[in-house]
Amino acid sequence: MKTFIMRTRWVIGAVALIALLVTDGQSQNDTPLRLNDAQIASAAVTANQVDVNYGKLALKKSKRAEVKKFAETMIRDHSGVIDQAMDLAKKLGVTPEDNPLTQQLTQGEEETTKKLEGLKRKKFDKAYIDNEVAYHEAVIAAVKDILIPQTQNEELKALLVQVAPVLEHHLKMAKETQANFK
Amino acid sequence: MKNLRLNRVFSLILMIAFCMACSAGDDNLDQGMAPDKKQDEVEKEMTTITIKNMAFSPAKITVEKGETVVWVNEDVVPHDVTDFINQEWTSGTLSTGQTFKKVIEKELDYFCSIHPTMKGNIVLKK
């Protein structure tokens, strides 16, 4: 029962994130969230950094080899994307700009990290992987439905288009790992 | 006499520096290059596999025995090229833009050990 409640929480969290991605999260009339390229760059870097941070927490708390390997891959891949996004932003003269999406991602990270830090090792492993599945599903939706269509600069758009299959691959890896917990 | 010794030591240092400079030109992660062939001959026999969008492309190729295959990482994340059966050989981590070369002497099944669902296969022409 507890497992069901915990899993439900991750799913609700992911749904809330997706809901925020399609609205500005503040207005009453669900106005679609509009972002400029500087804000999209900020959201992309933050979304990757959040998963790097979850991965670092997993390396610290987990003893399970497959969880640690997954976390290492997340850290390596998302750090690589951050480097490329920052290099591109520098080349384009774009300064990543804070926005409601970036703020929500950071707030979500704080809440999730607090929950994960409070869990014992075995429960942590499952909760971390459940969160990775939900988080990647939410971010894939955001990248495909919001960030790519709204990006004006072609190079930034091309980078986001290339990131999408990476996220889908991560989701597949997370689901495969998740299946081993059943 | 002392000057002669100093000259010899200086000449030796210059020769070593020259040899190091000659060998440091290629920053690719090469492996198993045929030593007797000229560069243009080697390039003619080179087949390129692109790593992009989390896949090896083409995933399956057919080459002559002794042909060189070069993998180029054009993806946004690091990858590697590793022997699938026993992990007997690996490119090590290839960051974006890095390449790995290997002379193909036998049929190979390989994968990316970082992203294990990425697989490729090389067969020899009969």
PDB file of C-alpha atoms in Angstrom:
ATOM      1  CA  MET A   1       0.000   0.000   0.000  1.00  0.00           C
ATOM      2  CA  LYS A   2       2.815   2.358   0.972  1.00  0.00           C
ATOM      3  CA  THR A   3       4.557   1.571  -2.326  1.00  0.00           C
ATOM      4  CA  PHE A   4       1.394   2.381  -4.218  1.00  0.00           C
ATOM      5  CA  ILE A   5       1.014   5.707  -2.394  1.00  0.00           C
ATOM      6  CA  MET A   6       4.653   6.600  -3.027  1.00  0.00           C
ATOM      7  CA  ARG A   7       4.433   5.719  -6.720  1.00  0.00           C
ATOM      8  CA  THR A   8       1.209   7.717  -6.995  1.00  0.00           C
ATOM      9  CA  ARG A   9       3.029  10.723  -5.541  1.00  0.00           C
ATOM     10  CA  TRP A  10       5.741  10.563  -8.227  1.00  0.00           C
ATOM     11  CA  VAL A  11       3.110  10.320 -10.949  1.00  0.00           C
ATOM     12  CA  ILE A  12       1.142  13.248  -9.508  1.00  0.00           C
ATOM     13  CA  GLY A  13       4.365  15.236  -9.378  1.00  0.00           C
ATOM     14  CA  ALA A  14       5.094  14.466 -13.021  1.00  0.00           C
ATOM     15  CA  VAL A  15       1.551  15.373 -14.073  1.00  0.00           C
ATOM     16  CA  ALA A  16       1.836  18.658 -12.165  1.00  0.00           C
ATOM     17  CA  LEU A  17       5.088  19.416 -13.984  1.00  0.00           C
ATOM     18  CA  ILE A  18       3.518  18.681 -17.370  1.00  0.00           C
ATOM     19  CA  ALA A  19       0.551  20.899 -16.437  1.00  0.00           C
ATOM     20  CA  LEU A  20       2.951  23.700 -15.609  1.00  0.00           C
ATOM     21  CA  LEU A  21       4.745  23.239 -18.878  1.00  0.00           C
ATOM     22  CA  VAL A  22       1.622  23.967 -20.892  1.00  0.00           C
ATOM     23  CA  THR A  23       0.479  26.923 -18.774  1.00  0.00           C
ATOM     24  CA  ASP A  24       2.268  29.711 -16.987  1.00  0.00           C
ATOM     25  CA  GLY A  25       1.375  28.122 -13.648  1.00  0.00           C
ATOM     26  CA  GLN A  26       0.027  31.378 -12.291  1.00  0.00           C
ATOM     27  CA  SER A  27      -2.906  32.588 -14.340  1.00  0.00           C
ATOM     28  CA  GLN A  28      -6.406  31.262 -13.913  1.00  0.00           C
ATOM     29  CA  ASN A  29      -7.194  30.853 -17.607  1.00  0.00           C
ATOM     30  CA  ASP A  30      -4.444  28.353 -18.508  1.00  0.00           C
ATOM     31  CA  THR A  31      -2.668  30.703 -20.877  1.00  0.00           C
ATOM     32  CA  PRO A  32      -0.029  28.704 -22.767  1.00  0.00           C
ATOM     33  CA  LEU A  33       3.452  29.356 -21.391  1.00  0.00           C
ATOM     34  CA  ARG A  34       5.429  31.452 -23.888  1.00  0.00           C
ATOM     35  CA  LEU A  35       9.222  31.443 -23.639  1.00  0.00           C
ATOM     36  CA  ASN A  36      11.910  33.309 -25.560  1.00  0.00           C
ATOM     37  CA  ASP A  37      15.206  31.662 -26.560  1.00  0.00           C
ATOM     38  CA  ALA A  38      17.078  32.946 -23.486  1.00  0.00           C
ATOM     39  CA  GLN A  39      14.370  31.437 -21.253  1.00  0.00           C
ATOM     40  CA  ILE A  40      14.373  28.185 -23.224  1.00  0.00           C
ATOM     41  CA  ALA A  41      18.166  27.961 -22.834  1.00  0.00           C
ATOM     42  CA  SER A  42      17.754  28.479 -19.086  1.00  0.00           C
ATOM     43  CA  ALA A  43      15.024  25.807 -18.858  1.00  0.00           C
ATOM     44  CA  ALA A  44      17.120  23.329 -20.870  1.00  0.00           C
ATOM     45  CA  VAL A  45      20.201  23.818 -18.701  1.00  0.00           C
ATOM     46  CA  THR A  46      18.161  23.637 -15.479  1.00  0.00           C
ATOM     47  CA  ALA A  47      16.271  20.491 -16.541  1.00  0.00           C
ATOM     48  CA  ASN A  48      19.597  18.769 -17.234  1.00  0.00           C
ATOM     49  CA  GLN A  49      21.200  20.065 -14.035  1.00  0.00           C
ATOM     50  CA  VAL A  50      18.280  18.765 -11.958  1.00  0.00           C
ATOM     51  CA  ASP A  51      18.883  15.237 -13.246  1.00  0.00           C
ATOM     52  CA  VAL A  52      22.642  15.544 -12.691  1.00  0.00           C
ATOM     53  CA  ASN A  53      21.851  16.424  -9.067  1.00  0.00           C
ATOM     54  CA  TYR A  54      19.471  13.466  -8.672  1.00  0.00           C
ATOM     55  CA  GLY A  55      22.219  11.236 -10.082  1.00  0.00           C
ATOM     56  CA  LYS A  56      24.783  12.562  -7.594  1.00  0.00           C
ATOM     57  CA  LEU A  57      22.358  11.867  -4.754  1.00  0.00           C
ATOM     58  CA  ALA A  58      21.875   8.301  -6.058  1.00  0.00           C
ATOM     59  CA  LEU A  59      25.630   7.716  -6.164  1.00  0.00           C
ATOM     60  CA  LYS A  60      25.819   8.882  -2.557  1.00  0.00           C
ATOM     61  CA  LYS A  61      22.893   6.824  -1.225  1.00  0.00           C
ATOM     62  CA  SER A  62      22.613   3.690  -3.349  1.00  0.00           C
ATOM     63  CA  LYS A  63      24.665   0.514  -3.129  1.00  0.00           C
ATOM     64  CA  ARG A  64      22.871  -1.269  -5.957  1.00  0.00           C
ATOM     65  CA  ALA A  65      25.150  -1.610  -8.999  1.00  0.00           C
ATOM     66  CA  GLU A  66      22.491  -1.088 -11.677  1.00  0.00           C
ATOM     67  CA  VAL A  67      21.189   2.026  -9.932  1.00  0.00           C
ATOM     68  CA  LYS A  68      24.698   3.460  -9.609  1.00  0.00           C
ATOM     69  CA  LYS A  69      25.469   2.695 -13.274  1.00  0.00           C
ATOM     70  CA  PHE A  70      22.236   4.368 -14.355  1.00  0.00           C
ATOM     71  CA  ALA A  71      23.033   7.400 -12.182  1.00  0.00           C
ATOM     72  CA  GLU A  72      26.546   7.632 -13.669  1.00  0.00           C
ATOM     73  CA  THR A  73      25.069   7.622 -17.185  1.00  0.00           C
ATOM     74  CA  MET A  74      22.610  10.379 -16.230  1.00  0.00           C
ATOM     75  CA  ILE A  75      25.412  12.516 -14.790  1.00  0.00           C
ATOM     76  CA  ARG A  76      27.671  11.973 -17.821  1.00  0.00           C
ATOM     77  CA  ASP A  77      24.986  12.551 -20.462  1.00  0.00           C
ATOM     78  CA  HIS A  78      23.206  15.504 -18.882  1.00  0.00           C
ATOM     79  CA  SER A  79      26.533  17.189 -18.054  1.00  0.00           C
ATOM     80  CA  GLY A  80      27.483  16.798 -21.730  1.00  0.00           C
ATOM     81  CA  VAL A  81      24.242  18.456 -22.834  1.00  0.00           C
ATOM     82  CA  ILE A  82      24.745  21.304 -20.336  1.00  0.00           C
ATOM     83  CA  ASP A  83      28.250  21.929 -21.710  1.00  0.00           C
ATOM     84  CA  GLN A  84      26.947  22.070 -25.270  1.00  0.00           C
ATOM     85  CA  ALA A  85      23.992  24.297 -24.345  1.00  0.00           C
ATOM     86  CA  MET A  86      26.303  26.706 -22.485  1.00  0.00           C
ATOM     87  CA  ASP A  87      28.806  26.743 -25.368  1.00  0.00           C
ATOM     88  CA  LEU A  88      25.993  27.487 -27.817  1.00  0.00           C
ATOM     89  CA  ALA A  89      24.515  30.204 -25.600  1.00  0.00           C
ATOM     90  CA  LYS A  90      27.964  31.797 -25.392  1.00  0.00           C
ATOM     91  CA  LYS A  91      28.418  31.575 -29.162  1.00  0.00           C
ATOM     92  CA  LEU A  92      24.998  33.129 -29.777  1.00  0.00           C
ATOM     93  CA  GLY A  93      25.537  35.787 -27.127  1.00  0.00           C
ATOM     94  CA  VAL A  94      22.464  34.573 -25.221  1.00  0.00           C
ATOM     95  CA  THR A  95      22.362  34.859 -21.441  1.00  0.00           C
ATOM     96  CA  PRO A  96      20.041  32.179 -20.012  1.00  0.00           C
ATOM     97  CA  GLU A  97      17.100  33.993 -18.422  1.00  0.00           C
ATOM     98  CA  ASP A  98      15.212  32.901 -15.321  1.00  0.00           C
ATOM     99  CA  ASN A  99      11.515  32.156 -15.918  1.00  0.00           C
ATOM    100  CA  PRO A 100       8.518  30.360 -14.340  1.00  0.00           C
ATOM    101  CA  LEU A 101       9.496  26.999 -15.847  1.00  0.00           C
ATOM    102  CA  THR A 102      13.076  27.185 -14.543  1.00  0.00           C
ATOM    103  CA  GLN A 103      11.760  28.210 -11.115  1.00  0.00           C
ATOM    104  CA  GLN A 104       9.280  25.331 -11.050  1.00  0.00           C
ATOM    105  CA  LEU A 105      11.980  22.850 -12.047  1.00  0.00           C
ATOM    106  CA  THR A 106      14.209  24.083  -9.228  1.00  0.00           C
ATOM    107  CA  GLN A 107      11.337  23.998  -6.722  1.00  0.00           C
ATOM    108  CA  GLY A 108      10.379  20.483  -7.844  1.00  0.00           C
ATOM    109  CA  GLU A 109      13.986  19.389  -7.409  1.00  0.00           C
ATOM    110  CA  GLU A 110      14.105  20.735  -3.850  1.00  0.00           C
ATOM    111  CA  GLU A 111      10.908  18.912  -2.892  1.00  0.00           C
ATOM    112  CA  THR A 112      11.905  15.637  -4.541  1.00  0.00           C
ATOM    113  CA  THR A 113      15.436  15.741  -3.101  1.00  0.00           C
ATOM    114  CA  LYS A 114      13.990  16.244   0.375  1.00  0.00           C
ATOM    115  CA  LYS A 115      11.750  13.180  -0.070  1.00  0.00           C
ATOM    116  CA  LEU A 116      14.550  11.051  -1.510  1.00  0.00           C
ATOM    117  CA  GLU A 117      17.042  12.027   1.174  1.00  0.00           C
ATOM    118  CA  GLY A 118      14.612  10.821   3.844  1.00  0.00           C
ATOM    119  CA  LEU A 119      14.379   7.305   2.437  1.00  0.00           C
ATOM    120  CA  LYS A 120      16.405   4.277   3.507  1.00  0.00           C
ATOM    121  CA  ARG A 121      18.625   2.601   0.908  1.00  0.00           C
ATOM    122  CA  LYS A 122      16.230  -0.010  -0.571  1.00  0.00           C
ATOM    123  CA  LYS A 123      13.258   2.334  -0.703  1.00  0.00           C
ATOM    124  CA  PHE A 124      15.500   5.067  -2.034  1.00  0.00           C
ATOM    125  CA  ASP A 125      16.594   2.933  -5.013  1.00  0.00           C
ATOM    126  CA  LYS A 126      13.041   2.298  -6.146  1.00  0.00           C
ATOM    127  CA  ALA A 127      11.897   5.866  -5.471  1.00  0.00           C
ATOM    128  CA  TYR A 128      14.862   7.286  -7.394  1.00  0.00           C
ATOM    129  CA  ILE A 129      14.150   5.129 -10.450  1.00  0.00           C
ATOM    130  CA  ASP A 130      10.384   5.828 -10.255  1.00  0.00           C
ATOM    131  CA  ASN A 131      11.195   9.525 -10.192  1.00  0.00           C
ATOM    132  CA  GLU A 132      13.565   9.145 -13.169  1.00  0.00           C
ATOM    133  CA  VAL A 133      10.766   7.541 -15.204  1.00  0.00           C
ATOM    134  CA  ALA A 134       8.275  10.275 -14.291  1.00  0.00           C
ATOM    135  CA  TYR A 135      10.806  13.098 -14.681  1.00  0.00           C
ATOM    136  CA  HIS A 136      11.970  11.971 -18.119  1.00  0.00           C
ATOM    137  CA  GLU A 137       8.377  11.535 -19.313  1.00  0.00           C
ATOM    138  CA  ALA A 138       7.603  15.098 -18.208  1.00  0.00           C
ATOM    139  CA  VAL A 139      10.765  16.585 -19.709  1.00  0.00           C
ATOM    140  CA  ILE A 140      10.299  14.741 -23.032  1.00  0.00           C
ATOM    141  CA  ALA A 141       6.788  16.216 -23.252  1.00  0.00           C
ATOM    142  CA  ALA A 142       8.156  19.671 -22.481  1.00  0.00           C
ATOM    143  CA  VAL A 143      10.987  19.456 -25.018  1.00  0.00           C
ATOM    144  CA  LYS A 144       8.758  18.136 -27.820  1.00  0.00           C
ATOM    145  CA  ASP A 145       5.603  20.137 -27.189  1.00  0.00           C
ATOM    146  CA  ILE A 146       6.884  23.430 -25.780  1.00  0.00           C
ATOM    147  CA  LEU A 147      10.617  24.049 -26.128  1.00  0.00           C
ATOM    148  CA  ILE A 148      11.259  22.862 -29.716  1.00  0.00           C
ATOM    149  CA  PRO A 149       8.162  24.516 -31.258  1.00  0.00           C
ATOM    150  CA  GLN A 150       8.836  27.826 -29.487  1.00  0.00           C
ATOM    151  CA  THR A 151      12.588  28.068 -30.176  1.00  0.00           C
ATOM    152  CA  GLN A 152      13.422  30.746 -32.746  1.00  0.00           C
ATOM    153  CA  ASN A 153      17.171  30.194 -33.198  1.00  0.00           C
ATOM    154  CA  GLU A 154      17.872  27.274 -35.541  1.00  0.00           C
ATOM    155  CA  GLU A 155      21.044  26.107 -33.759  1.00  0.00           C
ATOM    156  CA  LEU A 156      19.310  26.022 -30.372  1.00  0.00           C
ATOM    157  CA  LYS A 157      16.365  24.205 -31.961  1.00  0.00           C
ATOM    158  CA  ALA A 158      18.757  21.672 -33.564  1.00  0.00           C
ATOM    159  CA  LEU A 159      20.377  21.012 -30.179  1.00  0.00           C
ATOM    160  CA  LEU A 160      16.974  20.385 -28.570  1.00  0.00           C
ATOM    161  CA  VAL A 161      15.974  18.081 -31.438  1.00  0.00           C
ATOM    162  CA  GLN A 162      19.164  16.080 -30.815  1.00  0.00           C
ATOM    163  CA  VAL A 163      18.507  15.930 -27.071  1.00  0.00           C
ATOM    164  CA  ALA A 164      15.035  14.363 -27.510  1.00  0.00           C
ATOM    165  CA  PRO A 165      16.290  10.853 -28.492  1.00  0.00           C
ATOM    166  CA  VAL A 166      18.779  10.975 -25.602  1.00  0.00           C
ATOM    167  CA  LEU A 167      15.915  11.593 -23.170  1.00  0.00           C
ATOM    168  CA  GLU A 168      13.846   8.833 -24.765  1.00  0.00           C
ATOM    169  CA  HIS A 169      16.794   6.447 -24.410  1.00  0.00           C
ATOM    170  CA  HIS A 170      17.139   7.422 -20.741  1.00  0.00           C
ATOM    171  CA  LEU A 171      13.424   6.770 -20.229  1.00  0.00           C
ATOM    172  CA  LYS A 172      13.819   3.311 -21.769  1.00  0.00           C
ATOM    173  CA  MET A 173      16.810   2.596 -19.501  1.00  0.00           C
ATOM    174  CA  ALA A 174      14.880   3.831 -16.452  1.00  0.00           C
ATOM    175  CA  LYS A 175      11.875   1.656 -17.283  1.00  0.00           C
ATOM    176  CA  GLU A 176      14.116  -1.392 -17.746  1.00  0.00           C
ATOM    177  CA  THR A 177      15.705  -0.746 -14.353  1.00  0.00           C
ATOM    178  CA  GLN A 178      12.285  -0.093 -12.807  1.00  0.00           C
ATOM    179  CA  ALA A 179      11.062  -3.487 -14.071  1.00  0.00           C
ATOM    180  CA  ASN A 180      13.777  -5.192 -11.993  1.00  0.00           C
ATOM    181  CA  PHE A 181      12.230  -3.853  -8.800  1.00  0.00           C
ATOM    182  CA  LYS A 182       8.920  -5.696  -9.334  1.00  0.00           C
TER     183      LYS A 182
ATOM    184  CA  MET B   1      85.672  19.486 -24.592  1.00  0.00           C
ATOM    185  CA  LYS B   2      82.932  20.664 -22.249  1.00  0.00           C
ATOM    186  CA  ASN B   3      81.376  22.672 -25.076  1.00  0.00           C
ATOM    187  CA  LEU B   4      81.388  19.605 -27.334  1.00  0.00           C
ATOM    188  CA  ARG B   5      79.502  17.574 -24.723  1.00  0.00           C
ATOM    189  CA  LEU B   6      77.018  20.367 -24.232  1.00  0.00           C
ATOM    190  CA  ASN B   7      76.484  20.542 -28.003  1.00  0.00           C
ATOM    191  CA  ARG B   8      75.831  16.782 -28.156  1.00  0.00           C
ATOM    192  CA  VAL B   9      73.331  16.948 -25.281  1.00  0.00           C
ATOM    193  CA  PHE B  10      71.619  19.921 -26.909  1.00  0.00           C
ATOM    194  CA  SER B  11      71.456  18.106 -30.269  1.00  0.00           C
ATOM    195  CA  LEU B  12      69.985  15.029 -28.581  1.00  0.00           C
ATOM    196  CA  ILE B  13      67.285  17.129 -26.886  1.00  0.00           C
ATOM    197  CA  LEU B  14      66.456  18.762 -30.235  1.00  0.00           C
ATOM    198  CA  MET B  15      66.142  15.348 -31.929  1.00  0.00           C
ATOM    199  CA  ILE B  16      63.838  14.021 -29.189  1.00  0.00           C
ATOM    200  CA  ALA B  17      61.688  17.167 -29.397  1.00  0.00           C
ATOM    201  CA  PHE B  18      61.498  16.824 -33.195  1.00  0.00           C
ATOM    202  CA  CYS B  19      60.429  13.159 -32.962  1.00  0.00           C
ATOM    203  CA  MET B  20      57.761  14.007 -30.352  1.00  0.00           C
ATOM    204  CA  ALA B  21      56.402  16.812 -32.526  1.00  0.00           C
ATOM    205  CA  CYS B  22      56.195  14.468 -35.531  1.00  0.00           C
ATOM    206  CA  SER B  23      54.255  11.834 -33.602  1.00  0.00           C
ATOM    207  CA  ALA B  24      51.863  14.209 -31.819  1.00  0.00           C
ATOM    208  CA  GLY B  25      49.925  15.450 -34.852  1.00  0.00           C
ATOM    209  CA  ASP B  26      46.987  13.042 -34.688  1.00  0.00           C
ATOM    210  CA  ASP B  27      44.682  13.431 -31.716  1.00  0.00           C
ATOM    211  CA  ASN B  28      42.297  10.688 -32.816  1.00  0.00           C
ATOM    212  CA  LEU B  29      41.932   7.609 -30.683  1.00  0.00           C
ATOM    213  CA  ASP B  30      43.520   5.309 -33.250  1.00  0.00           C
ATOM    214  CA  GLN B  31      43.948   1.603 -32.837  1.00  0.00           C
ATOM    215  CA  GLY B  32      45.501  -1.009 -35.085  1.00  0.00           C
ATOM    216  CA  MET B  33      46.374   1.200 -38.089  1.00  0.00           C
ATOM    217  CA  ALA B  34      48.180  -0.714 -40.835  1.00  0.00           C
ATOM    218  CA  PRO B  35      51.793   0.516 -40.519  1.00  0.00           C
ATOM    219  CA  ASP B  36      53.022  -0.182 -44.058  1.00  0.00           C
ATOM    220  CA  LYS B  37      50.380   1.709 -46.014  1.00  0.00           C
ATOM    221  CA  LYS B  38      50.583   5.297 -47.169  1.00  0.00           C
ATOM    222  CA  GLN B  39      48.021   7.701 -45.718  1.00  0.00           C
ATOM    223  CA  ASP B  40      46.050   8.105 -48.995  1.00  0.00           C
ATOM    224  CA  GLU B  41      45.784   4.308 -49.406  1.00  0.00           C
ATOM    225  CA  VAL B  42      44.500   3.987 -45.843  1.00  0.00           C
ATOM    226  CA  GLU B  43      41.911   6.730 -46.339  1.00  0.00           C
ATOM    227  CA  LYS B  44      40.613   5.084 -49.514  1.00  0.00           C
ATOM    228  CA  GLU B  45      39.856   1.929 -47.535  1.00  0.00           C
ATOM    229  CA  MET B  46      38.214   3.695 -44.616  1.00  0.00           C
ATOM    230  CA  THR B  47      34.536   3.275 -43.811  1.00  0.00           C
ATOM    231  CA  THR B  48      32.846   5.766 -41.503  1.00  0.00           C
ATOM    232  CA  ILE B  49      30.156   4.946 -38.966  1.00  0.00           C
ATOM    233  CA  THR B  50      28.378   7.944 -37.478  1.00  0.00           C
ATOM    234  CA  ILE B  51      27.186   7.931 -33.883  1.00  0.00           C
ATOM    235  CA  LYS B  52      24.135  10.191 -33.749  1.00  0.00           C
ATOM    236  CA  ASN B  53      20.646  10.247 -32.210  1.00  0.00           C
ATOM    237  CA  MET B  54      21.629   7.413 -29.866  1.00  0.00           C
ATOM    238  CA  ALA B  55      22.434   4.992 -32.694  1.00  0.00           C
ATOM    239  CA  PHE B  56      25.309   3.707 -34.833  1.00  0.00           C
ATOM    240  CA  SER B  57      24.644   4.579 -38.462  1.00  0.00           C
ATOM    241  CA  PRO B  58      24.819   2.385 -40.424  1.00  0.00           C
ATOM    242  CA  ALA B  59      24.348  -0.209 -37.701  1.00  0.00           C
ATOM    243  CA  LYS B  60      25.459  -3.038 -39.993  1.00  0.00           C
ATOM    244  CA  ILE B  61      28.259  -2.812 -42.564  1.00  0.00           C
ATOM    245  CA  THR B  62      30.241  -5.180 -44.746  1.00  0.00           C
ATOM    246  CA  VAL B  63      33.981  -4.522 -45.244  1.00  0.00           C
ATOM    247  CA  GLU B  64      37.072  -6.158 -46.705  1.00  0.00           C
ATOM    248  CA  LYS B  65      39.393  -7.898 -44.244  1.00  0.00           C
ATOM    249  CA  GLY B  66      42.046  -5.369 -43.164  1.00  0.00           C
ATOM    250  CA  GLU B  67      39.856  -2.364 -43.924  1.00  0.00           C
ATOM    251  CA  THR B  68      39.843   0.486 -41.413  1.00  0.00           C
ATOM    252  CA  VAL B  69      36.575   1.589 -39.870  1.00  0.00           C
ATOM    253  CA  VAL B  70      36.276   4.966 -38.179  1.00  0.00           C
ATOM    254  CA  TRP B  71      33.508   5.825 -35.742  1.00  0.00           C
ATOM    255  CA  VAL B  72      32.678   9.531 -35.355  1.00  0.00           C
ATOM    256  CA  ASN B  73      30.665  10.719 -32.372  1.00  0.00           C
ATOM    257  CA  GLU B  74      28.324  13.409 -33.698  1.00  0.00           C
ATOM    258  CA  ASP B  75      25.883  13.012 -30.824  1.00  0.00           C
ATOM    259  CA  VAL B  76      25.293  15.462 -27.977  1.00  0.00           C
ATOM    260  CA  VAL B  77      26.378  12.961 -25.330  1.00  0.00           C
ATOM    261  CA  PRO B  78      29.500  10.770 -24.861  1.00  0.00           C
ATOM    262  CA  HIS B  79      29.510   7.223 -26.234  1.00  0.00           C
ATOM    263  CA  ASP B  80      31.968   4.368 -26.630  1.00  0.00           C
ATOM    264  CA  VAL B  81      32.509   1.489 -29.050  1.00  0.00           C
ATOM    265  CA  THR B  82      33.046  -1.776 -27.176  1.00  0.00           C
ATOM    266  CA  ASP B  83      33.291  -5.474 -28.069  1.00  0.00           C
ATOM    267  CA  PHE B  84      29.861  -6.958 -27.360  1.00  0.00           C
ATOM    268  CA  ILE B  85      30.808 -10.557 -26.639  1.00  0.00           C
ATOM    269  CA  ASN B  86      33.672 -10.341 -24.129  1.00  0.00           C
ATOM    270  CA  GLN B  87      34.461  -6.626 -23.924  1.00  0.00           C
ATOM    271  CA  GLU B  88      37.927  -7.531 -25.241  1.00  0.00           C
ATOM    272  CA  TRP B  89      38.441  -4.084 -26.753  1.00  0.00           C
ATOM    273  CA  THR B  90      36.945  -0.638 -26.306  1.00  0.00           C
ATOM    274  CA  SER B  91      37.412   2.846 -27.681  1.00  0.00           C
ATOM    275  CA  GLY B  92      37.084   4.363 -24.238  1.00  0.00           C
ATOM    276  CA  THR B  93      34.739   7.305 -23.818  1.00  0.00           C
ATOM    277  CA  LEU B  94      34.311   9.360 -27.005  1.00  0.00           C
ATOM    278  CA  SER B  95      33.140  12.903 -26.379  1.00  0.00           C
ATOM    279  CA  THR B  96      31.271  14.840 -29.053  1.00  0.00           C
ATOM    280  CA  GLY B  97      33.522  15.239 -32.115  1.00  0.00           C
ATOM    281  CA  GLN B  98      35.979  12.500 -31.139  1.00  0.00           C
ATOM    282  CA  THR B  99      36.756   9.544 -33.399  1.00  0.00           C
ATOM    283  CA  PHE B 100      37.950   5.959 -33.021  1.00  0.00           C
ATOM    284  CA  LYS B 101      39.637   3.861 -35.714  1.00  0.00           C
ATOM    285  CA  LYS B 102      40.032   0.106 -35.897  1.00  0.00           C
ATOM    286  CA  VAL B 103      41.414  -2.264 -38.516  1.00  0.00           C
ATOM    287  CA  ILE B 104      38.849  -5.002 -39.044  1.00  0.00           C
ATOM    288  CA  GLU B 105      40.358  -8.480 -39.161  1.00  0.00           C
ATOM    289  CA  LYS B 106      37.262 -10.492 -38.234  1.00  0.00           C
ATOM    290  CA  GLU B 107      33.511 -10.167 -37.893  1.00  0.00           C
ATOM    291  CA  LEU B 108      32.585  -7.934 -34.956  1.00  0.00           C
ATOM    292  CA  ASP B 109      29.548  -7.371 -32.789  1.00  0.00           C
ATOM    293  CA  TYR B 110      29.901  -4.192 -30.785  1.00  0.00           C
ATOM    294  CA  PHE B 111      27.818  -1.902 -28.578  1.00  0.00           C
ATOM    295  CA  CYS B 112      27.982   1.279 -26.519  1.00  0.00           C
ATOM    296  CA  SER B 113      28.647   0.194 -22.941  1.00  0.00           C
ATOM    297  CA  ILE B 114      27.277   3.515 -21.678  1.00  0.00           C
ATOM    298  CA  HIS B 115      23.973   3.011 -23.546  1.00  0.00           C
ATOM    299  CA  PRO B 116      23.775  -0.789 -23.926  1.00  0.00           C
ATOM    300  CA  THR B 117      20.812  -0.850 -26.305  1.00  0.00           C
ATOM    301  CA  MET B 118      22.996   0.806 -28.986  1.00  0.00           C
ATOM    302  CA  LYS B 119      24.445  -2.063 -31.037  1.00  0.00           C
ATOM    303  CA  GLY B 120      26.315  -2.540 -34.303  1.00  0.00           C
ATOM    304  CA  ASN B 121      27.703  -5.323 -36.430  1.00  0.00           C
ATOM    305  CA  ILE B 122      30.542  -5.606 -38.970  1.00  0.00           C
ATOM    306  CA  VAL B 123      30.752  -8.551 -41.367  1.00  0.00           C
ATOM    307  CA  LEU B 124      33.545  -9.437 -43.797  1.00  0.00           C
ATOM    308  CA  LYS B 125      33.075  -9.596 -47.556  1.00  0.00           C
ATOM    309  CA  LYS B 126      33.347 -13.167 -48.849  1.00  0.00           C
TER     310      LYS B 126
END
